[in-house]
Amino acid sequence: MIKLKADYVLLMDNKNTILKNAEVIFDKKIIDVGYDLEKCEQEIYLGENSILMPALINSHTHLEFSSNKTLLEYGDFILWLNSVIEHRENLFINCKGDCFKKAVDEMKKSGVCAFGEISSTGDDLRYLKHSPLKVVYFNEIIGTTPAAVDMLYQDFQARLNESMELQNEKFKIGISIHSPYSVHPFLMDKVLNIARSENLPVQTHFMESKAERRWLDEGEGEFKLFFEKHFKNAKPLIKPIEFIEKFRGLKATFIHCVHANEEEFEKIKEINASIAHCPVSNRLLNVGLLDLEKVKNYSIDYSVATDGLSSNYSLNLFKEIRAALLMHVSLHPKYLAKDLLKAVTKNAAKSLGLNNGEIKKGKDADLITFKLPNSVENLELLPLQIILHTNEVEKLYINGKEV
Ligand code: BEZ
Ligand code: FE2
């Protein structure tokens, strides 16, 4: 049993409770929180202006693309997608063990205890099965060509089965449907049936670009040219609302939603799904900014994630939420900061189906500690000050063990 004492303890509960000069006792799980708690063999005071809070969770990454630095085309979604298709194999070949390790290390330094990894090849499994961080490993399906459906499904099943065998308390499995424009509905149904029967969380990219909106609504625009270039005579295969409906009853997360409309937000809420917001990726591909006010008005839970290094310059999750804080200029920074901390803890845990993201009896002891440069008088501003002044953490505990 360990007891940590900090000047500020953020519980990340529904009331956004912040305790001053408080204590947390834990072994693998949180045992108690409060004041004057029982004596423990190991008791640590974290120091002046110390913060103790749940470790962060990056709900959506693509580590297979971690070798990308300056190769891919930014500033336009379709140009980017074409550059991904052109360089994909090379980026994969150039991402071996050390490349995955660097990516995980960057997240770890920024206080991330768990991440949702989208795997399109299974190549990341060799490294990630030994990851020091918790992984929810989403096997991805992609492909619209009817003639390739059987082959793609077999390949998916092989990857899924291999990953399922590695499941343990730090390695969980999920399924990813790449997007409504890139997966044949037949494949989608087969794969979602597995998610249903195995009770696996699912993720999908949704309404990331204007081009996607136009293609799915009208079968026109830049995606029409894209499909003519890569796949002869393709047509949009599903209406966006039908697409969302297929996730009913599943633990589903819709990534991006920048161009989702009212009806789609309503449907996402109705099926009790969540959204993952990747503001830096959206900025670099120049697709626009998710309307967080709308997301809040529909009472949809959202997490914030970095996406992959294919559309970001960093996997540091504190940098990502700082970018969000600075980008959403219509929202009050004090309240947005609270929501953003919630997005990368409690909400991300819920999205991935993890038992962490909150300091509460019985939750996994996944915790971070760090210090602010000075004290904070108005506790209402603590989340904002944390986001402004934190890049790296001092200690990261996962299941009660310092990593
Ligand atoms: C496909 O494999 O069919 C596909 C991939 C990317 C975008 C659209 C379609
Ligand atoms: Fe993504």
XYZ file of C-alpha atoms in Angstrom, residues 11 21 48 67 72 105 113 127 134 160 212 219-220 224 228 246 248 250 255 270-271 285 320 323 327 341 382:
27
model
C -10.537 13.488 -8.461
C -3.462 19.020 0.962
C 5.151 22.252 -2.841
C 8.018 7.144 -38.649
C 3.062 13.589 -45.666
C 7.797 6.975 -24.519
C -1.217 5.489 -18.873
C 6.029 -4.210 -29.806
C -2.162 -0.072 -21.169
C -8.027 -10.243 -34.555
C -16.535 13.168 -46.964
C -21.694 11.152 -54.477
C -19.843 14.204 -55.774
C -15.429 11.349 -56.554
C -12.054 7.437 -59.883
C -25.180 0.082 -37.230
C -26.388 0.734 -31.807
C -22.059 -1.271 -29.011
C -13.574 10.068 -34.342
C -29.356 8.372 -28.992
C -27.169 5.272 -29.360
C -5.347 18.594 -42.555
C -2.893 18.383 -27.525
C -3.847 23.317 -28.534
C -8.199 26.842 -30.740
C -9.034 17.434 -18.391
C -6.401 25.115 -11.473
